[in-house]
mmCIF file of C-alpha atoms in Angstrom:
data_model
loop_
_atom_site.group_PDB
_atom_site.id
_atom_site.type_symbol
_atom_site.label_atom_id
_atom_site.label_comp_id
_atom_site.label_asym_id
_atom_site.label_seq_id
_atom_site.Cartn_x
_atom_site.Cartn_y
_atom_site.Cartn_z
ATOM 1 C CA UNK A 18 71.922 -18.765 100.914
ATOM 2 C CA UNK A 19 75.659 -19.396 100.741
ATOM 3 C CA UNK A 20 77.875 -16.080 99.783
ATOM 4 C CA UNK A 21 80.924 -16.593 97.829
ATOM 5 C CA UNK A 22 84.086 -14.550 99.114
ATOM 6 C CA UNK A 23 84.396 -12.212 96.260
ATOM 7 C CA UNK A 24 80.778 -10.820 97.747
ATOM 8 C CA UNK A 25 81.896 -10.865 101.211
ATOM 9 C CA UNK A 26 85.103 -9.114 100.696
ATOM 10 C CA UNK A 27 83.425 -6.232 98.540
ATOM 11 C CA UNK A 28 81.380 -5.739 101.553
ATOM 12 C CA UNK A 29 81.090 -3.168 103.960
ATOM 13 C CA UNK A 30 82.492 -6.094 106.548
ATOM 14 C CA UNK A 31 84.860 -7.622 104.111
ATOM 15 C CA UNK A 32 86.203 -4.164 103.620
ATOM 16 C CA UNK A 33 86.212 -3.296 107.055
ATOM 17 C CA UNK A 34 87.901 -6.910 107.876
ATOM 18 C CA UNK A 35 89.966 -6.137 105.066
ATOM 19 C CA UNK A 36 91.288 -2.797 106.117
ATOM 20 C CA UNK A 37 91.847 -4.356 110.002
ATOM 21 C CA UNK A 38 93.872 -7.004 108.434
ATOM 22 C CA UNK A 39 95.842 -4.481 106.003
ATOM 23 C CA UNK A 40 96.905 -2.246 109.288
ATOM 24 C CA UNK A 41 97.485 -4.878 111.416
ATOM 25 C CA UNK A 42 100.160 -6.590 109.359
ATOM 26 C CA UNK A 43 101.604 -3.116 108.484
ATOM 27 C CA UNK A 44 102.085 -2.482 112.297
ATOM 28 C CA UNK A 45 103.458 -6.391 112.417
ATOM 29 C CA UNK A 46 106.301 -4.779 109.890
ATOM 30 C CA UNK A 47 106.920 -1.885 111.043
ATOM 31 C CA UNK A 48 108.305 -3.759 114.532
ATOM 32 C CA UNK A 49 109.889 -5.628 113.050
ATOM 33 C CA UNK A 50 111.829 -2.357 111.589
ATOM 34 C CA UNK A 51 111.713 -1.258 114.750
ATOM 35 C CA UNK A 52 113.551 -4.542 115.990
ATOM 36 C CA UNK A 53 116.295 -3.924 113.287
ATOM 37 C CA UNK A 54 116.567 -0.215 114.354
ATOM 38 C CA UNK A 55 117.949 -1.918 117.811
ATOM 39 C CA UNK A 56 120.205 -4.516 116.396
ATOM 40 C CA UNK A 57 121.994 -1.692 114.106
ATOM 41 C CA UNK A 58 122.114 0.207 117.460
ATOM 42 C CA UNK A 59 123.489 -2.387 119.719
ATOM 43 C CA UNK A 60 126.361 -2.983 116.792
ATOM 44 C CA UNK A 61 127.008 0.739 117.191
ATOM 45 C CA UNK A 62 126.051 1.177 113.432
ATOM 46 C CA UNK A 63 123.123 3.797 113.756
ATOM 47 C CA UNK A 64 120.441 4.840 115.919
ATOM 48 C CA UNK A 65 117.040 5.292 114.151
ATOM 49 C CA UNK A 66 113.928 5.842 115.591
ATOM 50 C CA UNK A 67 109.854 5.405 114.713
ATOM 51 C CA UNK A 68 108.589 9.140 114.551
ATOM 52 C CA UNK A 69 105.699 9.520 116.717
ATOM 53 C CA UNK A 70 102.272 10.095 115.173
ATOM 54 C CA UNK A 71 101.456 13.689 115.648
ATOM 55 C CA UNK A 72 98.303 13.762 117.894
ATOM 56 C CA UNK A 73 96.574 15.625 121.119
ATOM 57 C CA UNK A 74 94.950 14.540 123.425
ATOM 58 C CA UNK A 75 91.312 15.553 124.188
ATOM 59 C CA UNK A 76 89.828 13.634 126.818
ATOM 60 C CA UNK A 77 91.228 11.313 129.567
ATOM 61 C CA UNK A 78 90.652 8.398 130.040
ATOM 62 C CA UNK A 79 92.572 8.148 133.662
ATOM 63 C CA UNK A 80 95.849 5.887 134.006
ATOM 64 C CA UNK A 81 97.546 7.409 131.165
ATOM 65 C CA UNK A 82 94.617 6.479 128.851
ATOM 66 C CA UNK A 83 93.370 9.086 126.863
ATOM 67 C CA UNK A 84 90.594 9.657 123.577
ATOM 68 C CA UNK A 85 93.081 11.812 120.963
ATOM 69 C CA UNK A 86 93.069 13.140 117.524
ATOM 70 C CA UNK A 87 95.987 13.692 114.518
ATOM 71 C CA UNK A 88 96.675 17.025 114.621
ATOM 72 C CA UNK A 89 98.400 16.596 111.391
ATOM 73 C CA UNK A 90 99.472 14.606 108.382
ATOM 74 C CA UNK A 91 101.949 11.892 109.729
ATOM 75 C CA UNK A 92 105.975 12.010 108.890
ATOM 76 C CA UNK A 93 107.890 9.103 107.221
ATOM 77 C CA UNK A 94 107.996 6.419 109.475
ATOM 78 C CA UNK A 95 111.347 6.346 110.638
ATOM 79 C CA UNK A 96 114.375 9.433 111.184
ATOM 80 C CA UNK A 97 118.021 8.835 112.480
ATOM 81 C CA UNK A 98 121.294 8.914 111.784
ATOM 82 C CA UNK A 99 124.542 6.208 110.665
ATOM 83 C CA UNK A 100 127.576 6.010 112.359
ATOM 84 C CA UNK A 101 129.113 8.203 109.982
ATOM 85 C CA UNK A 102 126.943 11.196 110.835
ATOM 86 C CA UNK A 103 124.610 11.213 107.854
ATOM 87 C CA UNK A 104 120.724 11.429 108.090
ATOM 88 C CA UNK A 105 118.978 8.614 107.643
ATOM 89 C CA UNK A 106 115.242 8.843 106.785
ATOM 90 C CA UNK A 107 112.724 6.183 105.029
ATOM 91 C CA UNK A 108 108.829 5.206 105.270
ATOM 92 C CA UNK A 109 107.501 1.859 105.756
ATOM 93 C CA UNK A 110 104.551 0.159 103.838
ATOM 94 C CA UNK A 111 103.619 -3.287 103.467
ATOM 95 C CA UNK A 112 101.093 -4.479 101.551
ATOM 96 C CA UNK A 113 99.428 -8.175 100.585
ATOM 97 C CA UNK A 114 99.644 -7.469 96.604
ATOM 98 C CA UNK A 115 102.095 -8.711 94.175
ATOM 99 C CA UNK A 116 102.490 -4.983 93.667
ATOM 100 C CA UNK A 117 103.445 -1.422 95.970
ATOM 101 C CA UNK A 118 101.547 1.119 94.311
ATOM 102 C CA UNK A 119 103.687 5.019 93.950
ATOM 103 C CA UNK A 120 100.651 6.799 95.852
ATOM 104 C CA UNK A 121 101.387 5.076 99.025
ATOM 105 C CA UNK A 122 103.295 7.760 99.891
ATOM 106 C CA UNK A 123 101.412 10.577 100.927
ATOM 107 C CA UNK A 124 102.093 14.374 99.879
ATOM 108 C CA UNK A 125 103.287 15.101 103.528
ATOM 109 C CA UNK A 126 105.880 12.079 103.190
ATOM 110 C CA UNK A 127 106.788 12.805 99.742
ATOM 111 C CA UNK A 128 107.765 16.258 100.500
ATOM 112 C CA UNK A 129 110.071 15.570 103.876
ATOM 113 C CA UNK A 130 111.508 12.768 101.825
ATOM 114 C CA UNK A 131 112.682 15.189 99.296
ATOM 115 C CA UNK A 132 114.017 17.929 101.777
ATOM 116 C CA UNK A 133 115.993 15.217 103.534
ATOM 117 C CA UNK A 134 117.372 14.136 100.624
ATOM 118 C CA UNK A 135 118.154 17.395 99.476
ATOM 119 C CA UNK A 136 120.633 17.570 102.669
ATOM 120 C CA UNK A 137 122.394 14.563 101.775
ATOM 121 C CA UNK A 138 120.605 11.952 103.809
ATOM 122 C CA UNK A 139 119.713 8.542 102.875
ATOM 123 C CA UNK A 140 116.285 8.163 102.130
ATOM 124 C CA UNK A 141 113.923 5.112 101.357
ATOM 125 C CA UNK A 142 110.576 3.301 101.174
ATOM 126 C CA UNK A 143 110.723 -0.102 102.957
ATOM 127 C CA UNK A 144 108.336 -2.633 101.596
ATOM 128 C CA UNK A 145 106.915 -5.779 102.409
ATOM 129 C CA UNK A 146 105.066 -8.182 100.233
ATOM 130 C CA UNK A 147 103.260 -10.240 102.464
ATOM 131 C CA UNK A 148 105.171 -10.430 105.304
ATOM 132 C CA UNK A 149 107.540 -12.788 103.356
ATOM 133 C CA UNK A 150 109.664 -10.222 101.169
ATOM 134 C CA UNK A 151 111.443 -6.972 102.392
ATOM 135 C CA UNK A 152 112.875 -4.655 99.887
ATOM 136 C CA UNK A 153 114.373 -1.022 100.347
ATOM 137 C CA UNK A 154 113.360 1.255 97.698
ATOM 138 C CA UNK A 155 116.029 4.176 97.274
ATOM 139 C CA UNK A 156 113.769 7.196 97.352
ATOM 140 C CA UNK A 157 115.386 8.353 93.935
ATOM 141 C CA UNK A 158 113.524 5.275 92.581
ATOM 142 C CA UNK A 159 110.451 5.375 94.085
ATOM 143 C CA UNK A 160 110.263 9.167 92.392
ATOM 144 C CA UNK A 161 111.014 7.982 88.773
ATOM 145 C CA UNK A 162 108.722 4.948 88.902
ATOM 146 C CA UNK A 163 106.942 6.351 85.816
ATOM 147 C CA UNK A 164 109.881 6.869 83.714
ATOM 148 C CA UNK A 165 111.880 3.478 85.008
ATOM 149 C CA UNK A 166 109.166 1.095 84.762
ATOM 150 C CA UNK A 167 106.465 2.862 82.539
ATOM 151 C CA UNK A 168 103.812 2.824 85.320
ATOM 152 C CA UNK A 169 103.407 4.165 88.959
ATOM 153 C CA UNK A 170 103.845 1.237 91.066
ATOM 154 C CA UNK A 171 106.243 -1.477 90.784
ATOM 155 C CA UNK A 172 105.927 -5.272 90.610
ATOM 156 C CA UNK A 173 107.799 -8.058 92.409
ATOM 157 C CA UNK A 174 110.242 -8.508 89.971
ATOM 158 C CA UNK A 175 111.084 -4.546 89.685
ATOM 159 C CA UNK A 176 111.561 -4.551 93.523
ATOM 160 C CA UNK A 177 113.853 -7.490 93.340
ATOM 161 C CA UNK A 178 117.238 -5.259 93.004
ATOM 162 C CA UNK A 179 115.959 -4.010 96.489
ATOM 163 C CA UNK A 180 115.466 -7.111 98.255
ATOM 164 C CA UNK A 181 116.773 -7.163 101.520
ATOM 165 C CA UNK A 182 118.091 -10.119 103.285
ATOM 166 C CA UNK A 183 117.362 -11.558 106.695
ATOM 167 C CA UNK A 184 119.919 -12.926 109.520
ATOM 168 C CA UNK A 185 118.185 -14.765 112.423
ATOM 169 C CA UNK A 186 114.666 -13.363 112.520
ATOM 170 C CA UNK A 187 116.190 -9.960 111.639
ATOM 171 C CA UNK A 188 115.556 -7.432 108.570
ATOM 172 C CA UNK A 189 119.012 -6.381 107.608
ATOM 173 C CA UNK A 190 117.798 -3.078 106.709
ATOM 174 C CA UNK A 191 120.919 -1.031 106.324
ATOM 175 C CA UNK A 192 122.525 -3.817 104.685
ATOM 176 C CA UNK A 193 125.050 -2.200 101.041
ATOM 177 C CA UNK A 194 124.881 1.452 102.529
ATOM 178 C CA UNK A 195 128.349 3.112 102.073
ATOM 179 C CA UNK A 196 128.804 5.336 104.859
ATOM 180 C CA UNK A 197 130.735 8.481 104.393
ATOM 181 C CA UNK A 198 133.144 9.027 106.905
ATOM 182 C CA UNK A 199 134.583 12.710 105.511
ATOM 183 C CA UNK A 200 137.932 11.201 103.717
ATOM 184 C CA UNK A 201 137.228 11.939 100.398
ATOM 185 C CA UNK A 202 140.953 10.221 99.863
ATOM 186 C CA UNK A 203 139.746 6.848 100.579
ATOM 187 C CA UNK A 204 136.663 4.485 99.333
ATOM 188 C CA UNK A 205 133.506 4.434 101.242
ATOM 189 C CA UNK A 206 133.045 2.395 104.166
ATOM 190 C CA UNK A 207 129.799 -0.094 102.992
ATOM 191 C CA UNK A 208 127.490 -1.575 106.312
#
């Protein structure tokens, strides 16, 4: 008896294949970010790092192997800072949709997203749409999806004022940030 996709996919395998696909392209993106963090640091533009996952270990494994567990709900993705001195801060999801749904963002993200912001950093949500697109979100945005766009997610063409560009293999993350360099007397200094 032949199966049709549809019935694999909404299977316990298809969802489990699903799911193994899902995380591995969203840990393809994120080194990729990871791969711009460098470049911006080798130009002497900013040094931003992945946050580690908050875990501990339990058993080992021997040769630095080890069985662990979260201890806790994970950070945003990445924290740093700009030339300039301000925080930078912004969370990474990719996803094979047409759309990046609002709720991707978990409560633990949401809320360091807003304190960071609060102190005057720059905070985002970096998306991908299918490995093909990269857009940076400003975190104001992502907040107000509701009242901007009328719904809790945002489509392709709502992203597209975030689009980010690419220069030899590279996400040009940072790309339009004015950095504030503490002269109020003169304009911003944009990356």
């Amino acid at each position: 008896m032949k199966k049709d996709w549809n019935q694999v996919e909404n299977s316990s395998f298809g969802k489990s294949l699903t799911g193994k696909i899902n995380r591995a392209n969203g840990a393809l993106f994120e080194s990729w970010i990871t791969a711009s963090c460098a470049y911006y640091e080798e130009m002497g533009m900013a040094c931003i790092v992945k946050t580690p996952e908050p875990m501990k270990p339990i058993k080992s494994l021997g040769q630095g192997r080890f069985v662990a567990c979260f201890t806790k709900k994970g950070q945003p993705d990445y924290k740093g800072v700009l030339c300039d001195g301000t925080g930078i801060m912004f969370e990474a999801k990719h996803t094979d949709s047409d759309r990046i749904n609002q709720n991707v963002v978990t409560d633990t993200q949401w809320k360091s997203l807003d304190i960071y912001e609060q102190f005057g950093a720059h905070c985002y949500v970096m998306v991908s749409l299918g490995l093909v697109k990269f857009y940076r979100v400003p975190w104001d945005v992502w907040k107000k999806m509701k009242e901007l766009f009328g719904h809790k997610f945002m489509t392709e063409p709502e992203l597209e004022p975030y689009r980010l560009l690419e220069k030899q293999y590279t996400i040009l993350i940072l790309e339009g940030i004015e950095l504030k360099y503490g002269n109020t007397e003169t304009a911003p200094i944009t990356i």
